[in-house]
Coordinates of C-alpha atoms and ligand atoms in Angstrom, one line a residue:
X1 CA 0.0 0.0 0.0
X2 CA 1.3 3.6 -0.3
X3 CA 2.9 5.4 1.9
X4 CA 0.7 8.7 3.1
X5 CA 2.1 12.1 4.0
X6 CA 0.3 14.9 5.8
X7 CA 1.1 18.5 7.1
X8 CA 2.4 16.6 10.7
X9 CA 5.0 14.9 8.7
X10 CA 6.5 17.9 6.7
X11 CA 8.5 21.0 8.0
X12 CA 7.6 24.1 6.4
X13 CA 10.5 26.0 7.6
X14 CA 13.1 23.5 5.4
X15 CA 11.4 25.2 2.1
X16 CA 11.2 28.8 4.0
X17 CA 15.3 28.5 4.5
X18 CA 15.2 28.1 0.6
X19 CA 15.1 30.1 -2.1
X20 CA 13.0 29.0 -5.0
X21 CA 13.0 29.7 -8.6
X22 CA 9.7 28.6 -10.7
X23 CA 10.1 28.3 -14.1
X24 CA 7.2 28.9 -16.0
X25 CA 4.0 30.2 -15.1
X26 CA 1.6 27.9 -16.5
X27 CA -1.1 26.0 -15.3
X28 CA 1.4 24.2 -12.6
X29 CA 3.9 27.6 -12.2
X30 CA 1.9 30.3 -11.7
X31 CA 0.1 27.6 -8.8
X32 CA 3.4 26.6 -7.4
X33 CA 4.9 30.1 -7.2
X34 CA 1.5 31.8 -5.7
X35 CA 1.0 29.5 -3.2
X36 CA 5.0 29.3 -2.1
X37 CA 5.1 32.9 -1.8
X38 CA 2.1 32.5 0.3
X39 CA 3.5 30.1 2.9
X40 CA 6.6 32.8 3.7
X41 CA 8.7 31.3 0.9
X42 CA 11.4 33.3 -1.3
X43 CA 10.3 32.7 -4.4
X44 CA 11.5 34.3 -7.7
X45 CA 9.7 33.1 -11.7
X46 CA 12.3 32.5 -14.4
X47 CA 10.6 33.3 -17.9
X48 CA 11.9 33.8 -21.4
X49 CA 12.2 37.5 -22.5
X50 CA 8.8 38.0 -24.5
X51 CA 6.4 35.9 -22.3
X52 CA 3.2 36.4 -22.4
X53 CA 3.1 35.2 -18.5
X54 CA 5.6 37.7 -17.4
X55 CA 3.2 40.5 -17.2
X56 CA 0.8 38.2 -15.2
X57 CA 2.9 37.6 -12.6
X58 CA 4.0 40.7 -12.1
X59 CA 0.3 41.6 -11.7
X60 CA 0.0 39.1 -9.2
X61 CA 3.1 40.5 -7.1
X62 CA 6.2 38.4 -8.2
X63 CA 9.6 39.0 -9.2
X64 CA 10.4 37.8 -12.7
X65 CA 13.6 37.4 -14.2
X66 CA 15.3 35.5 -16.9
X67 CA 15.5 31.8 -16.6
X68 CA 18.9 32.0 -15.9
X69 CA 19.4 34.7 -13.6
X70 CA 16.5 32.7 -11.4
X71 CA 18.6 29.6 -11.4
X72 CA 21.7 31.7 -10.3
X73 CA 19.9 33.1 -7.4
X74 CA 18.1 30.1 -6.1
X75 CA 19.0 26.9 -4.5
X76 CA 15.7 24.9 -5.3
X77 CA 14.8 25.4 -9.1
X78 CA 11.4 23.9 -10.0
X79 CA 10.7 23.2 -13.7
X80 CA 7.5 23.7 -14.6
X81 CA 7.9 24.9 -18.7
X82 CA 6.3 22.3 -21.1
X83 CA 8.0 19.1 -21.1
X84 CA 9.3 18.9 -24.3
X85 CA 10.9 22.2 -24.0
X86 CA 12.5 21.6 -20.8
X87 CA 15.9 19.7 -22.0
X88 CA 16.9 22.7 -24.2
X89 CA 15.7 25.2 -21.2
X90 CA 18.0 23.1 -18.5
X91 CA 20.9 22.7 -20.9
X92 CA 21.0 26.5 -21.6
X93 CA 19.4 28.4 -18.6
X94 CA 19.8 25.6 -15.6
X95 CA 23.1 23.4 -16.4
X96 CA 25.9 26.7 -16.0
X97 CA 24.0 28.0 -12.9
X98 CA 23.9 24.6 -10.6
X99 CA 25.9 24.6 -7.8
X100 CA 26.6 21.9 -5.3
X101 CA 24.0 21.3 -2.8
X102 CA 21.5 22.6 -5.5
X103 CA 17.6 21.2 -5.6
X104 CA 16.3 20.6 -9.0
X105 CA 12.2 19.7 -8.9
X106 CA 9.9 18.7 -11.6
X107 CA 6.2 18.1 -11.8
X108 CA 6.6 15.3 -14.3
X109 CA 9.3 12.4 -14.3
X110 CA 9.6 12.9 -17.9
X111 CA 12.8 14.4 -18.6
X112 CA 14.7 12.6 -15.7
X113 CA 13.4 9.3 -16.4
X114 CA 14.5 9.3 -19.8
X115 CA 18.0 10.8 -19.4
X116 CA 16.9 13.8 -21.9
X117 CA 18.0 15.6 -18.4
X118 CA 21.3 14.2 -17.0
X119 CA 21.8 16.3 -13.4
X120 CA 25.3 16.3 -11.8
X121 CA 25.8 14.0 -8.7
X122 CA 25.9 17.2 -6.4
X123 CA 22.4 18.2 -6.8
X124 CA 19.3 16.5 -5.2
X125 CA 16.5 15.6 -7.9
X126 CA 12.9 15.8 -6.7
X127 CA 9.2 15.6 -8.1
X128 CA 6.5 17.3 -6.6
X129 CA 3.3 16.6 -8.9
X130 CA -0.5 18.1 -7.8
X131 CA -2.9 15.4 -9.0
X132 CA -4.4 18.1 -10.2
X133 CA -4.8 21.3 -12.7
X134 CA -2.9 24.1 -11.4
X135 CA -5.9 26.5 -11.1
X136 CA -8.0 23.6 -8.9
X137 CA -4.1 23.4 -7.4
X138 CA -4.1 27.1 -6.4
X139 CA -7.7 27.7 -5.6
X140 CA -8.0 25.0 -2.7
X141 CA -4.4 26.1 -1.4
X142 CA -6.4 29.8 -1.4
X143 CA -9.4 27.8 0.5
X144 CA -7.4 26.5 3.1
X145 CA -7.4 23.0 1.8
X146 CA -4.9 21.1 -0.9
X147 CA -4.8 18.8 -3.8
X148 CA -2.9 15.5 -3.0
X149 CA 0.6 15.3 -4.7
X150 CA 2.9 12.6 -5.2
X151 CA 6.5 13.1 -4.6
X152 CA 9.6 11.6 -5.5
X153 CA 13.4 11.7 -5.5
X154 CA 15.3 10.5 -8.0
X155 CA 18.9 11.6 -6.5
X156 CA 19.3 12.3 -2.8
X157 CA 22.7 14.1 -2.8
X158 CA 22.3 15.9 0.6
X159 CA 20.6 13.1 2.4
X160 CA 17.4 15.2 2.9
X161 CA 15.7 15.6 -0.3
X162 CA 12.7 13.9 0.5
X163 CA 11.8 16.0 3.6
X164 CA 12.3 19.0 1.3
X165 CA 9.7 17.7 -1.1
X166 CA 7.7 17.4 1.8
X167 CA 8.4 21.0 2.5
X168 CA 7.9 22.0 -1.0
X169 CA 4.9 20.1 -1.5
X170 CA 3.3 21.4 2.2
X171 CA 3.8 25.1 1.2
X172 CA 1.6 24.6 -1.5
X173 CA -0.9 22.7 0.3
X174 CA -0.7 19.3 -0.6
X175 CA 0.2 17.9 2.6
X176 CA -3.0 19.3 3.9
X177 CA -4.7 16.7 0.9
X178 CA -2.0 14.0 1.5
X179 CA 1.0 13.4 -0.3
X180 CA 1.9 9.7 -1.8
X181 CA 5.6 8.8 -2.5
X182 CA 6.2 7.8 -5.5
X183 CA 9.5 7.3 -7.9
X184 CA 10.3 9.1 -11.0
X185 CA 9.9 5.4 -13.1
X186 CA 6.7 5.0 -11.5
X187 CA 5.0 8.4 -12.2
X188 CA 6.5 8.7 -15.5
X189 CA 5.1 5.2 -17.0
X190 CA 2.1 4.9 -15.2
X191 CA 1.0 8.7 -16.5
X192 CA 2.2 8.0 -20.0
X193 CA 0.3 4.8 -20.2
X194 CA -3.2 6.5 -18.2
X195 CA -3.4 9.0 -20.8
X196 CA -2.7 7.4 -24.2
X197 CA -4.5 4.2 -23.1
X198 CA -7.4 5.4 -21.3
X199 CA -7.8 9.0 -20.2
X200 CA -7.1 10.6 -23.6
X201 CA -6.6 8.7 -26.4
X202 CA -8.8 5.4 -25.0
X203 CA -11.6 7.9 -24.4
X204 CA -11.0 9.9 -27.2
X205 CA -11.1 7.0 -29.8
X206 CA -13.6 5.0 -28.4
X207 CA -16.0 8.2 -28.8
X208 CA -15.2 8.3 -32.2
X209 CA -15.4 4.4 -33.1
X210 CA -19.1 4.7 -31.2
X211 CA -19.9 8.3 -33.0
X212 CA -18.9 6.8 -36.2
X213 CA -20.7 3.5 -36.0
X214 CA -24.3 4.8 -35.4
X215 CA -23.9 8.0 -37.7
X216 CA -22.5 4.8 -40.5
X217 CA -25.5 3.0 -39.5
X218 CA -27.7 5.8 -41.0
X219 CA -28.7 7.9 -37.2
X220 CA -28.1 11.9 -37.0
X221 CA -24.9 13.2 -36.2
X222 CA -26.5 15.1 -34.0
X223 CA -28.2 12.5 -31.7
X224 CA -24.7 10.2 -31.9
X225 CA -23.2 13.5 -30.3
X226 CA -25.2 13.5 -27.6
X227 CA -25.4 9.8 -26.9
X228 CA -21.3 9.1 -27.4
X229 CA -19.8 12.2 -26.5
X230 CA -21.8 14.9 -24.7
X231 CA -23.1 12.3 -21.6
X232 CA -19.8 11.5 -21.0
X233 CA -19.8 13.2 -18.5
X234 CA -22.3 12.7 -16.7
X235 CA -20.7 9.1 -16.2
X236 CA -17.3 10.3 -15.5
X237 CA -18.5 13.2 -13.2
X238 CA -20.7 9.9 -11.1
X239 CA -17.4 7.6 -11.9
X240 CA -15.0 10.6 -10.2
X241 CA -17.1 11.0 -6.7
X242 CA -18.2 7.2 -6.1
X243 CA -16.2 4.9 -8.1
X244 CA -18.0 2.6 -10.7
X245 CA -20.3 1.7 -7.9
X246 CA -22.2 5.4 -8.0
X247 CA -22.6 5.5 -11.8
X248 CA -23.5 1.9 -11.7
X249 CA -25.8 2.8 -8.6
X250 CA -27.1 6.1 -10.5
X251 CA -27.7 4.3 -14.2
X252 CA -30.5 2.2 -15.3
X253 CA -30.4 -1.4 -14.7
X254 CA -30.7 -1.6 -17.9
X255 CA -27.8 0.4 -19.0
X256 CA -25.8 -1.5 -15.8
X257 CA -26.6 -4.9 -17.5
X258 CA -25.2 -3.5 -21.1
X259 CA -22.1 -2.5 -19.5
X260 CA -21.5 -5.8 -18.0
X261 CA -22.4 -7.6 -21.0
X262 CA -21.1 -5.1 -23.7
X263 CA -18.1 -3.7 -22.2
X264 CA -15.8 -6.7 -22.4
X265 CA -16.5 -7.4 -26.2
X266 CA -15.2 -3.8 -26.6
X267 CA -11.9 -4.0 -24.4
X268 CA -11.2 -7.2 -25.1
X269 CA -8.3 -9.5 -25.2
X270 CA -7.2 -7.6 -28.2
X271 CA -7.7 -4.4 -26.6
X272 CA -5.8 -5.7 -23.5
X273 CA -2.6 -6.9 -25.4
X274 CA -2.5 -3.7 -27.0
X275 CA -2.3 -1.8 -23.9
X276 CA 0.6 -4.7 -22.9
X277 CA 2.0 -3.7 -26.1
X278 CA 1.8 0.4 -25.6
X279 CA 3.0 -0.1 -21.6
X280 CA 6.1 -1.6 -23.0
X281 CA 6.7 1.2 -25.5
X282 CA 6.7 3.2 -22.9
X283 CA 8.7 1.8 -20.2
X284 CA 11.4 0.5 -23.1
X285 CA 11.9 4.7 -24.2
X286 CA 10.7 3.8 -27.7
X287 CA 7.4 6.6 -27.4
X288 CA 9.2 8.7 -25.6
X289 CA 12.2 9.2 -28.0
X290 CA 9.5 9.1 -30.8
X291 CA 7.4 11.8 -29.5
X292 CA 10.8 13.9 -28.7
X293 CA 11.8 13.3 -32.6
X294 CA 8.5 14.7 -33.5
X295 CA 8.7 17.7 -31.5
X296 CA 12.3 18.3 -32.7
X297 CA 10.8 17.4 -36.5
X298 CA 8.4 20.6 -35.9
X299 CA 5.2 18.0 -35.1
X300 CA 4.6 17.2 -38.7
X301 CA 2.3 14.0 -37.9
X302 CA 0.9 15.7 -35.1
X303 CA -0.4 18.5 -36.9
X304 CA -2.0 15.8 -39.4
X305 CA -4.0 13.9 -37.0
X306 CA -4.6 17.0 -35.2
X307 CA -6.6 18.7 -38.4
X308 CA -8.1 15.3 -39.3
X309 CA -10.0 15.6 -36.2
X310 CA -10.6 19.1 -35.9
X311 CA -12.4 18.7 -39.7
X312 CA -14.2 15.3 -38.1
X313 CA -18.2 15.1 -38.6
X314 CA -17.7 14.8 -35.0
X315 CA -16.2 18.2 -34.0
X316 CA -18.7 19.9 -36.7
X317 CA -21.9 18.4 -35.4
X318 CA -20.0 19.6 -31.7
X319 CA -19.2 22.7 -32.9
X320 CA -22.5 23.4 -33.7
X321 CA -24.9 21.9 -30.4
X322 CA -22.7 23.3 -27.9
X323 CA -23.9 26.9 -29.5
X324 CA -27.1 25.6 -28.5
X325 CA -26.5 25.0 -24.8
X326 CA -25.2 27.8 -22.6
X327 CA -24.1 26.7 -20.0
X328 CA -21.3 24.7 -21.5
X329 CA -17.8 26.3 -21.7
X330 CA -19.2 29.7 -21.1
X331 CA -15.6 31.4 -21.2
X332 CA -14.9 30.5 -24.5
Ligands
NAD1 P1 2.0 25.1 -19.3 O1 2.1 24.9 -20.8 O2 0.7 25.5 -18.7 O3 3.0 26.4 -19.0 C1 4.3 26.4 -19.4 C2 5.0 27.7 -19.0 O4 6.3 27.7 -19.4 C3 4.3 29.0 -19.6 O5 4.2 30.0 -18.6 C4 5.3 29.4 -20.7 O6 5.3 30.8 -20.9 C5 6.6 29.0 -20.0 N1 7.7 28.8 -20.9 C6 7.7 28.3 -22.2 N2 9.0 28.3 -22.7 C7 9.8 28.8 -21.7 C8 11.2 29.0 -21.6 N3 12.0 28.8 -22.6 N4 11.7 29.5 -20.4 C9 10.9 29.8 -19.4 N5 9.5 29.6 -19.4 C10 9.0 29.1 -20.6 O7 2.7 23.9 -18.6 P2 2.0 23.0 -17.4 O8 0.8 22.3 -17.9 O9 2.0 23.9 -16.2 O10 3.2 21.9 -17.2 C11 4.4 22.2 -16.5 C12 4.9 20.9 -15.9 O11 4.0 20.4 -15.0 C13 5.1 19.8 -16.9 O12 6.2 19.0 -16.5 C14 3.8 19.0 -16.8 O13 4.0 17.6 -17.2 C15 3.6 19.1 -15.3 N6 2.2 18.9 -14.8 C16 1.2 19.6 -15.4 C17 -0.1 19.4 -14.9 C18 -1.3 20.1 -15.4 O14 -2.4 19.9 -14.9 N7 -1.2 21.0 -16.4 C19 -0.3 18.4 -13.8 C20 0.8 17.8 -13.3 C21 2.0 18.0 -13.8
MG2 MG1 21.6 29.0 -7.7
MG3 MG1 -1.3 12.2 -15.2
MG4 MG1 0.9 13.6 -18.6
MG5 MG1 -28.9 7.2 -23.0

């Protein structure tokens, strides 16, 4: 079973002794450095000349400075830019600047699981990861309350690095949630495979292969919508506060008897070597060095697939019945 942390079992004055440099202010930075600054921390946010985020955090009462000039003045640097960016930003703005006794934190294992990040022995490596959007991340921290985190480390050069996660991940409330350790290996696989075999690409494609099937089948677009897409949420909202046991408890009996009948001739044995299949393209490096190819490429297949589906039947027929409810993504 895992192993729980909770505000008892961190010491918030090991991060207040710190100082901190966030880079980024994304979703997860502008969360991290908010909240830090809140709990007494010294906090600086390294940004790129030309950010769009630098005037926003400035607003909201932070010190911005270049990447590099962040890393210089810090001891704990968190790196919260996009993933894929983040080799380039530590080999130019993080690498020179590292000193001995140095912290480097991640939200994702990413980069330090597959050695597209290779840290000196003299630094501790850490992972503090929100379960969580940062803007859910910051507004419980605001209410008094936390998302959990997991938290890792990957090198422990000063001995400590895992009570100064703790601190880390306490000052921006997850420790009032609960905090689950966790390693870098485990976080990075298990979050690869949870979004490309179920949360975003198993969703994703079995809406489509169900959309596609009944619109094939001669049914409007329009009522496939609803019925494949659009109540997904209502399942995954029931799913998300009780388990399969509330949205089987909430559904029809007869929709409860289709799932249990239907469901396994959709994931199927096929379906379940396949996942086999993508887990061990993930823990072998092989998706991870092909998506970092791609990226580096300038995301030539990824802008394919991305257009195919934005010129689907499916995200026309969307398009158009969200204009017809208003309460659905009202800030658009
Ligand atoms: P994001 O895309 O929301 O924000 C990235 C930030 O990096 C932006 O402020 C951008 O201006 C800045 N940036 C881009 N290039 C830069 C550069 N060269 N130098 C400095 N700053 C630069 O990213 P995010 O979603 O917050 O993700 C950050 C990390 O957190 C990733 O490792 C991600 O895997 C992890 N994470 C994200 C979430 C989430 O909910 N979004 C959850 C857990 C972990
Ligand atoms: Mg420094
Ligand atoms: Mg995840
Ligand atoms: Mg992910
Ligand atoms: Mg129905």
């Amino acid at each position: 079973m895992a192993e729980l942390f909770y505000d008892d079992d961190a010491d918030l004055s090991i991060i207040q002794n710190r100082k901190v440099a966030v880079l980024g202010y994304g979703s997860q930075g502008h969360a991290h450095a908010l909240s830090l600054r809140d709990s007494g921390v010294d906090v600086r946010v390294g940004l790129h000349e030309g950010s769009k985020s630098r005037a926003k955090a400035e607003e909201q009462g932070l010190r911005v400075t270049a990447p590099a000039e962040a890393v210089q003045e810090a001891d704990v640097i968190m790196v919260l830019v996009p993933d894929p960016i983040q080799a380039k930003v530590y080999e130019e703005s993080i690498a020179p600047h590292l000193k001995d006794g140095d912290a480097l934190f991640f939200g994702h294992g990413l980069n330090i699981r597959y050695d597209f990040i290779k840290p000196p022995a003299s630094v501790d490596v850490c992972m503090v990861a929100p379960k969580g959007p940062g803007h859910l991340v910051r507004r419980q921290y605001e209410e008094g309350r936390g998302v959990p985190c997991i938290a890792a480390v990957e090198q422990d050069a000063s001995k400590s690095a895992f009570a100064l996660a703790l601190s880390y991940a306490k000052a921006i409330g997850g420790t009032r949630a609960g905090v689950i350790k966790t390693t870098f290996t485990e976080e990075t696989e298990t979050d690869l495979f949870g979004e490309q075999a179920v949360l975003c690409g198993g969703t994703a494609s079995l809406v489509k292969a169900g959309f596609d099937t009944l619109v094939e089948a001669g049914y409007q677009p329009e009522i496939a919508y609803f019925e494949c897409l659009h109540e997904l949420k209502l399942i995954v909202d029931l799913m998300y506060e009780g388990g399969l046991e509330k949205m089987r408890w909430s559904v029809s009996e007869t929709a409860e008897w289709g799932d249990y009948v239907s469901g396994p001739r959709i994931i199927n044995d096929q379906t379940r070597a396949e996942m086999k299949k993508i887990l061990g393209e993930i823990q072998d490096g092989t998706f991870a060095n092909n998506w970092m190819a791609e990226y580096k490429a300038g995301l030539p297949k990824y802008s394919e697939y991305k257009k195919a589906d934005e010129d689907s039947l499916l995200a026309t027929t969307g398009e158009k019945l969200r204009n017809l409810m208003s309460w659905v993504d009202e800030d658009k």
